[in-house]
Amino acid sequence: MTTVEERTIRLDSARAGTGPATWGQRAIWGVVTRLGDDAPRYNLRLDLPLTPPRPAARVLADLTELLRMHDSLRTRLLPDGEDGLEQVVDGSGELPVRAWTCSAAEAPAAGAALLEELAGCPFDHAREWPFRVGLVECEGLVHRLVLAASHTAMDLWGEGRMLRDLELIEAGQTAEALLRARPALQPLQAAEVQASPLGRRRDEAARRYWCERLAAGPRRIFRNPEAPRLAATEPGRLFPNALLRSPALAVAAERVAAALGVSDAAVLLGAASHQLARMSGSADVLFQVVVSNRFQPAAAESVSTMAQEAVFLLTDADRDFEDAVRRTRSVSFSAFRHAGYDKWALDREVARLVERGEAADHSCWWNDTRDPGVGPFDTVERPRSAPHELLGRTELSWPTEFLPRANVSVAVDVLTAPGALELCMTADPAVLGRAGMERFLRGVEQLVVAEAGARGER
């Protein structure tokens, strides 16, 4: 049986201030506020077992220190006129904590249910801190810590940094000591840089780069007449979601990257571009690629949302796999340099290009979510077999379906799993059905594995 209590985290005398929202905050706030009741799909969710279990007072004290360390966890966002958004960093306040009490055997199920309760409803960004906390207590100790955060507070990279800092705080570190050792860029600091003359020049250059690539890119990527053409207004139309888990890809991507002198991220994006070009009928492909925008040390330590999209245009992507991978490296560098900008201003410019029929198809998305510091073989033994011998271990599943997403025909996420890489794909059945999705995912895997094999033979 589960009982429910309300607790409170109280914070006093932390950093406070008000200023314009950052580019990242503006971009995500614009998305989640338009989604309304569907906004929770962008919330970040964590259900963490605590080993060993700890007293609630200690857990809440650690979370208080975490709130003191990262301003984004206590930042509210308020509209400011027609085109403005203001961030308000609260230096003091109270955060409600939901505490469930149950038996130890019930704790995992209770944690999952509590996570759904906390993350399953939208945040009120004007009135509420973008961070929610829940505890699952058993016999006087916290067995599970449940955290939900708005995407306006952090992105996936920021989530990883938050977890690392929470672990250090649990081990006895203080927010002051951690920030002294590794300064983290706070949202108000980022906004100040973006509003400076240097920041405005970067914004203008990025938007110009975007518009030039959109004007040069293919007007329609999927030209294959065999692709299904379903009515966009078909009632109940859902976007299938496929997950390919591949040990072979994890091994092969490393080997190909080393052989070609590029990153494994370039190998995977190059392979995806080559496979998409071969399947779609368009020699040129364009992806919106999510970029962490953490190229400086202080930015790399930031929890705040900084990720934005780069426009990645690879011409003649169908020509040759190795060529596609090599050119992906150089094209990515240019694209990533122009991945920080005022998205609201860019959206207006892109809308004008679309109205004039001068914009490329920019409905394909690529998001490599992996933390470079976490590898697939950190916790499991690396296979001794050749990549092609591992193909039999590949798993393809169909976890869920999504409601239609605006300007999305294909979206692929790259994830790290123990002993494998995962490609998670969502596609509009109007352009790519389930058979086509499987062909794409297995095609990317086969390309990289075949190249690794050929390199080994040489």
CSV table of C-alpha atoms in Angstrom, one decimal:
chain,number,residue,atom,x,y,z
A,1,MET,CA,0.0,0.0,0.0
A,2,THR,CA,1.3,3.5,-0.9
A,3,THR,CA,0.8,6.6,1.2
A,4,VAL,CA,1.5,10.2,0.0
A,5,GLU,CA,3.1,13.1,1.8
A,6,GLU,CA,4.1,16.6,0.7
A,7,ARG,CA,7.6,17.9,1.6
A,8,THR,CA,9.4,21.1,0.7
A,9,ILE,CA,12.9,22.1,-0.4
A,10,ARG,CA,13.6,25.7,0.8
A,11,LEU,CA,16.3,27.7,-0.9
A,12,ASP,CA,17.7,31.1,0.3
A,13,SER,CA,20.4,33.5,-0.8
A,14,ALA,CA,21.3,31.9,-4.1
A,15,ARG,CA,22.2,33.8,-7.3
A,16,ALA,CA,19.3,35.8,-8.6
A,17,GLY,CA,18.6,38.1,-11.6
A,18,THR,CA,16.5,39.0,-14.6
A,19,GLY,CA,17.4,39.4,-18.2
A,20,PRO,CA,16.5,38.4,-21.7
A,21,ALA,CA,16.1,34.7,-22.4
A,22,THR,CA,18.9,32.8,-24.1
A,23,TRP,CA,18.6,31.5,-27.7
A,24,GLY,CA,18.2,28.0,-26.4
A,25,GLN,CA,15.5,29.0,-23.9
A,26,ARG,CA,13.6,30.9,-26.6
A,27,ALA,CA,13.7,28.0,-29.0
A,28,ILE,CA,12.4,25.4,-26.6
A,29,TRP,CA,9.9,27.7,-24.9
A,30,GLY,CA,8.4,28.4,-28.3
A,31,VAL,CA,8.0,24.7,-29.0
A,32,VAL,CA,6.5,23.5,-25.7
A,33,THR,CA,4.1,26.4,-25.3
A,34,ARG,CA,2.7,25.7,-28.8
A,35,LEU,CA,2.2,22.0,-27.9
A,36,GLY,CA,-0.2,22.7,-25.0
A,37,ASP,CA,-1.3,19.5,-23.4
A,38,ASP,CA,1.2,17.6,-25.6
A,39,ALA,CA,4.1,19.5,-24.1
A,40,PRO,CA,5.0,16.7,-21.6
A,41,ARG,CA,6.5,14.6,-24.3
A,42,TYR,CA,9.5,17.1,-24.2
A,43,ASN,CA,9.9,16.7,-20.4
A,44,LEU,CA,13.1,15.0,-19.2
A,45,ARG,CA,12.4,12.0,-16.9
A,46,LEU,CA,14.7,10.3,-14.3
A,47,ASP,CA,13.8,7.5,-11.9
A,48,LEU,CA,17.0,6.8,-10.0
A,49,PRO,CA,17.5,3.9,-7.5
A,50,LEU,CA,19.5,5.0,-4.5
A,51,THR,CA,22.1,2.5,-3.4
A,52,PRO,CA,22.4,2.4,-0.5
A,53,PRO,CA,19.0,4.0,0.5
A,54,ARG,CA,19.4,7.3,2.3
A,55,PRO,CA,17.4,9.4,4.8
A,56,ALA,CA,15.0,11.9,3.2
A,57,ALA,CA,16.7,14.9,5.0
A,58,ARG,CA,20.0,14.1,3.3
A,59,VAL,CA,18.5,13.7,-0.1
A,60,LEU,CA,16.7,17.0,0.1
A,61,ALA,CA,19.8,18.7,1.4
A,62,ASP,CA,21.8,17.4,-1.7
A,63,LEU,CA,19.0,18.6,-4.0
A,64,THR,CA,19.1,22.0,-2.3
A,65,GLU,CA,22.8,22.3,-3.1
A,66,LEU,CA,22.1,21.2,-6.7
A,67,LEU,CA,19.5,24.0,-7.1
A,68,ARG,CA,22.1,26.4,-5.7
A,69,MET,CA,24.7,25.3,-8.2
A,70,HIS,CA,22.6,25.5,-11.4
A,71,ASP,CA,20.4,28.6,-12.0
A,72,SER,CA,18.5,27.0,-14.9
A,73,LEU,CA,16.7,24.7,-12.4
A,74,ARG,CA,15.0,27.7,-10.8
A,75,THR,CA,14.5,30.0,-13.8
A,76,ARG,CA,11.1,31.1,-14.8
A,77,LEU,CA,10.2,32.4,-18.3
A,78,LEU,CA,7.8,35.3,-18.9
A,79,PRO,CA,6.7,36.7,-22.3
A,80,ASP,CA,7.9,40.3,-22.8
A,81,GLY,CA,5.9,42.0,-25.6
A,82,GLU,CA,5.3,40.5,-29.0
A,83,ASP,CA,8.8,39.2,-29.6
A,84,GLY,CA,10.5,39.1,-26.2
A,85,LEU,CA,11.0,36.5,-23.5
A,86,GLU,CA,12.4,37.3,-20.1
A,87,GLN,CA,14.2,34.9,-17.8
A,88,VAL,CA,13.8,35.4,-14.0
A,89,VAL,CA,16.3,33.5,-11.8
A,90,ASP,CA,14.9,33.2,-8.3
A,91,GLY,CA,17.5,33.4,-5.5
A,92,SER,CA,15.0,32.0,-2.9
A,93,GLY,CA,11.9,30.1,-2.9
A,94,GLU,CA,10.3,26.7,-2.1
A,95,LEU,CA,10.1,23.6,-4.3
A,96,PRO,CA,7.3,21.1,-3.4
A,97,VAL,CA,8.4,17.5,-3.1
A,98,ARG,CA,6.1,14.6,-3.6
A,99,ALA,CA,6.9,11.7,-1.2
A,100,TRP,CA,5.4,8.2,-1.6
A,101,THR,CA,5.8,5.6,1.1
A,102,CYS,CA,5.5,1.9,0.3
A,103,SER,CA,7.3,-1.5,0.8
A,104,ALA,CA,10.7,-2.1,-0.7
A,105,ALA,CA,9.1,-4.6,-3.1
A,106,GLU,CA,6.7,-2.0,-4.4
A,107,ALA,CA,9.4,0.7,-4.9
A,108,PRO,CA,10.2,0.2,-8.6
A,109,ALA,CA,6.5,0.3,-9.6
A,110,ALA,CA,5.9,3.3,-7.3
A,111,GLY,CA,8.9,5.1,-8.9
A,112,ALA,CA,7.5,4.6,-12.4
A,113,ALA,CA,4.1,5.7,-11.4
A,114,LEU,CA,5.4,8.8,-9.5
A,115,LEU,CA,7.6,9.7,-12.5
A,116,GLU,CA,4.5,9.6,-14.8
A,117,GLU,CA,2.7,11.9,-12.3
A,118,LEU,CA,5.5,14.4,-12.2
A,119,ALA,CA,6.5,14.4,-15.8
A,120,GLY,CA,3.1,13.8,-17.4
A,121,CYS,CA,1.7,17.3,-17.1
A,122,PRO,CA,3.0,20.6,-18.6
A,123,PHE,CA,5.1,23.1,-16.6
A,124,ASP,CA,3.8,26.6,-15.9
A,125,HIS,CA,7.0,28.3,-16.9
A,126,ALA,CA,5.9,31.8,-15.7
A,127,ARG,CA,5.0,30.6,-12.2
A,128,GLU,CA,6.8,27.3,-11.6
A,129,TRP,CA,10.4,26.3,-11.4
A,130,PRO,CA,11.1,23.9,-14.3
A,131,PHE,CA,12.1,21.1,-11.9
A,132,ARG,CA,10.0,18.6,-10.0
A,133,VAL,CA,11.1,16.1,-7.3
A,134,GLY,CA,9.6,12.9,-5.9
A,135,LEU,CA,10.8,10.5,-3.3
A,136,VAL,CA,9.9,6.8,-2.8
A,137,GLU,CA,10.5,5.9,0.8
A,138,CYS,CA,10.6,2.5,2.4
A,139,GLU,CA,11.0,1.9,6.1
A,140,GLY,CA,12.2,5.4,6.7
A,141,LEU,CA,14.8,5.6,3.9
A,142,VAL,CA,14.6,6.9,0.3
A,143,HIS,CA,14.9,4.0,-2.2
A,144,ARG,CA,14.2,6.0,-5.4
A,145,LEU,CA,14.7,9.6,-6.4
A,146,VAL,CA,12.3,10.7,-9.1
A,147,LEU,CA,13.1,13.9,-11.1
A,148,ALA,CA,11.2,15.6,-13.9
A,149,ALA,CA,12.5,18.7,-15.7
A,150,SER,CA,11.2,20.9,-18.4
A,151,HIS,CA,13.2,21.0,-21.6
A,152,THR,CA,13.5,24.8,-21.0
A,153,ALA,CA,15.8,24.0,-18.0
A,154,MET,CA,18.1,21.5,-19.6
A,155,ASP,CA,18.8,19.5,-22.7
A,156,LEU,CA,20.1,15.9,-22.7
A,157,TRP,CA,23.7,17.0,-22.4
A,158,GLY,CA,22.7,19.2,-19.5
A,159,GLU,CA,20.9,16.3,-17.9
A,160,GLY,CA,24.1,14.3,-17.9
A,161,ARG,CA,26.0,17.1,-16.2
A,162,MET,CA,23.2,17.5,-13.6
A,163,LEU,CA,23.4,13.8,-12.7
A,164,ARG,CA,27.2,14.0,-12.5
A,165,ASP,CA,27.1,17.0,-10.2
A,166,LEU,CA,24.4,15.4,-8.0
A,167,GLU,CA,26.6,12.4,-7.5
A,168,LEU,CA,29.5,14.6,-6.5
A,169,ILE,CA,27.3,16.5,-4.1
A,170,GLU,CA,26.1,13.2,-2.6
A,171,ALA,CA,29.8,12.3,-2.1
A,172,GLY,CA,30.3,15.5,0.0
A,173,GLN,CA,31.1,18.3,-2.5
A,174,THR,CA,29.5,21.7,-2.3
A,175,ALA,CA,28.1,23.8,-5.1
A,176,GLU,CA,30.7,26.5,-4.4
A,177,ALA,CA,33.6,24.1,-4.6
A,178,LEU,CA,32.3,22.4,-7.8
A,179,LEU,CA,31.8,25.7,-9.5
A,180,ARG,CA,35.2,26.9,-8.4
A,181,ALA,CA,36.8,23.8,-9.9
A,182,ARG,CA,34.7,23.8,-13.1
A,183,PRO,CA,32.9,27.0,-13.8
A,184,ALA,CA,29.6,26.4,-15.5
A,185,LEU,CA,28.0,29.0,-17.8
A,186,GLN,CA,24.7,30.2,-16.2
A,187,PRO,CA,21.7,31.3,-18.4
A,188,LEU,CA,22.0,35.0,-17.6
A,189,GLN,CA,25.7,34.9,-18.5
A,190,ALA,CA,24.9,33.2,-21.8
A,191,ALA,CA,22.2,35.8,-22.6
A,192,GLU,CA,24.7,38.6,-21.9
A,193,VAL,CA,27.1,37.2,-24.4
A,194,GLN,CA,24.4,36.7,-27.0
A,195,ALA,CA,23.1,40.3,-26.6
A,196,SER,CA,26.7,41.7,-27.1
A,197,PRO,CA,27.9,42.9,-30.5
A,198,LEU,CA,29.8,39.6,-31.0
A,199,GLY,CA,26.7,37.6,-30.2
A,200,ARG,CA,24.6,39.6,-32.6
A,201,ARG,CA,27.2,39.1,-35.4
A,202,ARG,CA,27.1,35.3,-34.7
A,203,ASP,CA,23.4,35.3,-34.9
A,204,GLU,CA,23.3,37.2,-38.2
A,205,ALA,CA,26.0,34.9,-39.7
A,206,ALA,CA,24.2,31.8,-38.6
A,207,ARG,CA,20.8,32.9,-40.0
A,208,ARG,CA,22.5,33.9,-43.3
A,209,TYR,CA,24.2,30.4,-43.5
A,210,TRP,CA,20.9,28.7,-42.8
A,211,CYS,CA,19.0,30.6,-45.5
A,212,GLU,CA,21.8,30.0,-48.1
A,213,ARG,CA,21.7,26.3,-47.5
A,214,LEU,CA,18.0,26.1,-47.6
A,215,ALA,CA,17.9,28.0,-50.9
A,216,ALA,CA,20.5,25.6,-52.3
A,217,GLY,CA,19.1,22.3,-51.0
A,218,PRO,CA,16.6,19.9,-52.6
A,219,ARG,CA,13.0,21.0,-52.7
A,220,ARG,CA,11.8,17.5,-51.9
A,221,ILE,CA,14.0,14.7,-50.6
A,222,PHE,CA,11.6,11.8,-51.0
A,223,ARG,CA,11.2,11.4,-54.7
A,224,ASN,CA,10.8,7.6,-54.8
A,225,PRO,CA,7.5,6.8,-56.4
A,226,GLU,CA,7.3,3.6,-54.4
A,227,ALA,CA,7.1,5.5,-51.2
A,228,PRO,CA,3.6,5.4,-49.7
A,229,ARG,CA,1.5,8.5,-50.2
A,230,LEU,CA,-1.0,8.8,-47.5
A,231,ALA,CA,-3.3,11.8,-47.0
A,232,ALA,CA,-1.8,14.1,-44.5
A,233,THR,CA,-5.2,14.6,-43.0
A,234,GLU,CA,-6.0,10.9,-42.6
A,235,PRO,CA,-7.8,10.4,-39.3
A,236,GLY,CA,-5.8,8.7,-36.6
A,237,ARG,CA,-2.6,8.7,-38.6
A,238,LEU,CA,0.3,8.0,-36.3
A,239,PHE,CA,4.1,8.0,-36.8
A,240,PRO,CA,5.7,4.6,-36.1
A,241,ASN,CA,8.8,4.5,-33.9
A,242,ALA,CA,11.5,1.9,-34.5
A,243,LEU,CA,14.5,1.0,-32.4
A,244,LEU,CA,17.5,-0.8,-33.8
A,245,ARG,CA,20.0,-2.0,-31.1
A,246,SER,CA,23.2,-3.2,-32.8
A,247,PRO,CA,26.4,-4.5,-31.2
A,248,ALA,CA,27.8,-4.8,-34.7
A,249,LEU,CA,27.4,-1.1,-35.3
A,250,ALA,CA,29.1,-0.1,-32.1
A,251,VAL,CA,32.2,-2.1,-33.0
A,252,ALA,CA,32.2,-1.2,-36.7
A,253,ALA,CA,31.6,2.6,-36.3
A,254,GLU,CA,34.8,2.8,-34.1
A,255,ARG,CA,36.9,0.9,-36.6
A,256,VAL,CA,35.7,2.9,-39.6
A,257,ALA,CA,36.2,6.2,-37.7
A,258,ALA,CA,39.8,5.2,-36.9
A,259,ALA,CA,40.5,4.1,-40.4
A,260,LEU,CA,39.1,7.3,-42.0
A,261,GLY,CA,40.5,9.7,-39.4
A,262,VAL,CA,37.0,11.0,-38.5
A,263,SER,CA,34.7,10.8,-35.5
A,264,ASP,CA,32.2,7.9,-35.2
A,265,ALA,CA,29.6,10.6,-35.2
A,266,ALA,CA,30.7,11.6,-38.7
A,267,VAL,CA,30.6,7.9,-39.7
A,268,LEU,CA,27.0,7.5,-38.6
A,269,LEU,CA,25.7,10.8,-40.1
A,270,GLY,CA,27.6,10.1,-43.3
A,271,ALA,CA,26.1,6.6,-43.5
A,272,ALA,CA,22.6,7.9,-42.8
A,273,SER,CA,23.0,10.6,-45.5
A,274,HIS,CA,24.2,8.0,-48.0
A,275,GLN,CA,21.4,5.6,-47.2
A,276,LEU,CA,18.8,8.3,-47.3
A,277,ALA,CA,20.0,9.5,-50.7
A,278,ARG,CA,19.9,5.9,-52.1
A,279,MET,CA,16.4,5.3,-50.8
A,280,SER,CA,14.8,8.7,-51.4
A,281,GLY,CA,15.7,9.4,-55.0
A,282,SER,CA,17.4,12.7,-54.0
A,283,ALA,CA,21.2,12.8,-54.5
A,284,ASP,CA,21.4,15.8,-52.2
A,285,VAL,CA,20.1,15.4,-48.6
A,286,LEU,CA,19.5,17.9,-45.9
A,287,PHE,CA,19.2,17.2,-42.2
A,288,GLN,CA,18.5,19.4,-39.3
A,289,VAL,CA,21.2,18.2,-36.9
A,290,VAL,CA,20.8,18.8,-33.2
A,291,VAL,CA,24.1,20.4,-31.9
A,292,SER,CA,25.0,20.7,-28.2
A,293,ASN,CA,26.7,24.1,-28.7
A,294,ARG,CA,29.1,23.4,-25.8
A,295,PHE,CA,32.4,24.1,-27.6
A,296,GLN,CA,33.9,26.1,-24.7
A,297,PRO,CA,34.7,24.5,-21.3
A,298,ALA,CA,32.3,26.7,-19.3
A,299,ALA,CA,29.5,25.8,-21.7
A,300,ALA,CA,30.4,22.1,-21.5
A,301,GLU,CA,29.7,22.3,-17.8
A,302,SER,CA,26.3,24.1,-18.2
A,303,VAL,CA,23.1,22.3,-17.4
A,304,SER,CA,21.0,25.0,-19.2
A,305,THR,CA,19.3,24.3,-22.5
A,306,MET,CA,21.9,25.2,-25.2
A,307,ALA,CA,21.3,22.7,-28.0
A,308,GLN,CA,20.0,24.0,-31.3
A,309,GLU,CA,19.8,22.7,-34.8
A,310,ALA,CA,22.4,23.0,-37.5
A,311,VAL,CA,21.5,22.9,-41.2
A,312,PHE,CA,23.5,20.0,-42.8
A,313,LEU,CA,23.5,19.9,-46.6
A,314,LEU,CA,25.4,17.0,-48.2
A,315,THR,CA,25.4,17.1,-52.0
A,316,ASP,CA,25.9,14.0,-54.1
A,317,ALA,CA,25.4,11.9,-51.0
A,318,ASP,CA,24.4,8.9,-53.1
A,319,ARG,CA,27.7,8.7,-54.9
A,320,ASP,CA,30.1,6.8,-52.6
A,321,PHE,CA,29.9,5.8,-48.9
A,322,GLU,CA,33.5,6.7,-48.0
A,323,ASP,CA,33.3,10.0,-49.9
A,324,ALA,CA,30.0,10.8,-48.0
A,325,VAL,CA,31.6,10.1,-44.7
A,326,ARG,CA,34.8,12.1,-45.4
A,327,ARG,CA,32.8,15.1,-46.6
A,328,THR,CA,30.4,14.8,-43.7
A,329,ARG,CA,33.3,15.8,-41.4
A,330,SER,CA,34.0,19.1,-43.2
A,331,VAL,CA,30.4,20.0,-43.9
A,332,SER,CA,29.6,19.3,-40.2
A,333,PHE,CA,32.2,21.7,-39.0
A,334,SER,CA,30.7,24.6,-41.0
A,335,ALA,CA,27.2,23.6,-40.0
A,336,PHE,CA,28.0,23.4,-36.3
A,337,ARG,CA,29.7,26.8,-36.3
A,338,HIS,CA,26.4,28.2,-37.3
A,339,ALA,CA,24.2,26.3,-34.8
A,340,GLY,CA,23.6,29.2,-32.4
A,341,TYR,CA,21.1,31.9,-33.3
A,342,ASP,CA,17.8,33.5,-32.4
A,343,LYS,CA,15.4,30.8,-33.6
A,344,TRP,CA,12.3,33.1,-33.7
A,345,ALA,CA,14.1,35.4,-36.1
A,346,LEU,CA,15.3,32.5,-38.2
A,347,ASP,CA,11.8,31.0,-38.3
A,348,ARG,CA,10.5,34.2,-39.8
A,349,GLU,CA,13.1,34.2,-42.5
A,350,VAL,CA,12.5,30.5,-43.3
A,351,ALA,CA,8.8,31.1,-43.5
A,352,ARG,CA,9.4,33.8,-46.2
A,353,LEU,CA,11.5,31.4,-48.1
A,354,VAL,CA,8.8,28.7,-47.9
A,355,GLU,CA,6.1,31.1,-49.0
A,356,ARG,CA,8.2,31.9,-52.1
A,357,GLY,CA,8.9,28.3,-52.8
A,358,GLU,CA,12.6,28.8,-52.3
A,359,ALA,CA,13.2,26.6,-49.2
A,360,ALA,CA,14.6,23.1,-49.3
A,361,ASP,CA,12.9,20.2,-47.7
A,362,HIS,CA,14.1,20.5,-44.1
A,363,SER,CA,11.9,17.8,-42.5
A,364,CYS,CA,14.6,15.2,-41.8
A,365,TRP,CA,16.2,15.4,-38.4
A,366,TRP,CA,19.3,13.8,-36.9
A,367,ASN,CA,20.1,13.9,-33.1
A,368,ASP,CA,23.2,12.1,-31.9
A,369,THR,CA,22.4,12.2,-28.2
A,370,ARG,CA,25.5,10.3,-27.0
A,371,ASP,CA,27.8,11.7,-24.3
A,372,PRO,CA,31.4,11.5,-25.7
A,373,GLY,CA,32.5,10.5,-22.2
A,374,VAL,CA,30.3,7.4,-22.1
A,375,GLY,CA,31.0,4.5,-24.4
A,376,PRO,CA,29.1,1.3,-25.2
A,377,PHE,CA,31.9,-0.9,-23.7
A,378,ASP,CA,32.4,1.0,-20.5
A,379,THR,CA,30.5,-1.5,-18.4
A,380,VAL,CA,30.5,-4.6,-20.6
A,381,GLU,CA,33.2,-6.6,-22.3
A,382,ARG,CA,34.1,-5.6,-25.9
A,383,PRO,CA,33.2,-8.4,-28.3
A,384,ARG,CA,36.1,-10.3,-29.9
A,385,SER,CA,34.1,-11.2,-33.0
A,386,ALA,CA,34.3,-9.3,-36.3
A,387,PRO,CA,31.5,-6.8,-36.8
A,388,HIS,CA,29.8,-8.9,-39.5
A,389,GLU,CA,29.7,-11.9,-37.1
A,390,LEU,CA,27.7,-9.7,-34.7
A,391,LEU,CA,24.9,-8.9,-37.0
A,392,GLY,CA,22.9,-11.8,-35.7
A,393,ARG,CA,22.6,-10.0,-32.3
A,394,THR,CA,20.9,-7.0,-33.8
A,395,GLU,CA,17.4,-6.3,-32.4
A,396,LEU,CA,14.7,-4.3,-34.1
A,397,SER,CA,11.6,-3.4,-32.1
A,398,TRP,CA,8.7,-1.0,-32.5
A,399,PRO,CA,8.3,0.6,-29.0
A,400,THR,CA,5.5,3.1,-29.7
A,401,GLU,CA,3.7,5.5,-32.1
A,402,PHE,CA,3.6,9.2,-32.0
A,403,LEU,CA,1.1,11.8,-33.1
A,404,PRO,CA,2.1,13.7,-36.3
A,405,ARG,CA,4.8,16.2,-35.8
A,406,ALA,CA,5.0,19.5,-37.7
A,407,ASN,CA,7.8,19.5,-40.4
A,408,VAL,CA,9.0,16.0,-39.6
A,409,SER,CA,9.2,13.3,-42.2
A,410,VAL,CA,12.1,11.4,-40.6
A,411,ALA,CA,13.7,11.8,-37.2
A,412,VAL,CA,16.6,9.6,-36.0
A,413,ASP,CA,18.3,9.6,-32.6
A,414,VAL,CA,21.6,7.9,-31.8
A,415,LEU,CA,21.9,6.5,-28.3
A,416,THR,CA,24.5,4.5,-26.4
A,417,ALA,CA,23.5,1.2,-24.8
A,418,PRO,CA,25.6,-1.3,-22.9
A,419,GLY,CA,27.5,-3.2,-25.6
A,420,ALA,CA,25.6,-1.6,-28.5
A,421,LEU,CA,24.6,1.5,-30.4
A,422,GLU,CA,20.9,2.3,-30.9
A,423,LEU,CA,19.2,4.1,-33.7
A,424,CYS,CA,15.8,5.3,-32.8
A,425,MET,CA,13.7,6.3,-35.8
A,426,THR,CA,10.3,8.0,-36.2
A,427,ALA,CA,8.9,8.6,-39.6
A,428,ASP,CA,5.8,9.9,-41.3
A,429,PRO,CA,4.1,7.0,-43.0
A,430,ALA,CA,3.1,9.4,-45.8
A,431,VAL,CA,6.7,9.2,-47.0
A,432,LEU,CA,8.2,6.1,-45.3
A,433,GLY,CA,6.3,3.1,-44.1
A,434,ARG,CA,7.5,0.5,-41.6
A,435,ALA,CA,9.3,-1.6,-44.3
A,436,GLY,CA,11.1,1.5,-45.5
A,437,MET,CA,12.1,2.4,-41.9
A,438,GLU,CA,13.6,-1.1,-41.4
A,439,ARG,CA,15.4,-0.8,-44.8
A,440,PHE,CA,16.9,2.5,-43.7
A,441,LEU,CA,18.1,1.4,-40.3
A,442,ARG,CA,19.5,-1.9,-41.5
A,443,GLY,CA,21.0,-0.2,-44.5
A,444,VAL,CA,22.9,2.2,-42.2
A,445,GLU,CA,24.1,-0.7,-40.1
A,446,GLN,CA,25.2,-2.7,-43.2
A,447,LEU,CA,27.1,0.2,-44.8
A,448,VAL,CA,29.2,0.7,-41.7
A,449,VAL,CA,29.7,-3.0,-41.0
A,450,ALA,CA,30.7,-3.7,-44.7
A,451,GLU,CA,33.2,-0.8,-44.6
A,452,ALA,CA,34.7,-2.1,-41.4
A,453,GLY,CA,35.1,-5.5,-43.0
A,454,ALA,CA,36.7,-4.1,-46.1
A,455,ARG,CA,39.1,-2.1,-44.0
A,456,GLY,CA,40.0,-5.2,-42.1
A,457,GLU,CA,40.7,-7.1,-45.2
A,458,ARG,CA,43.0,-4.4,-46.5
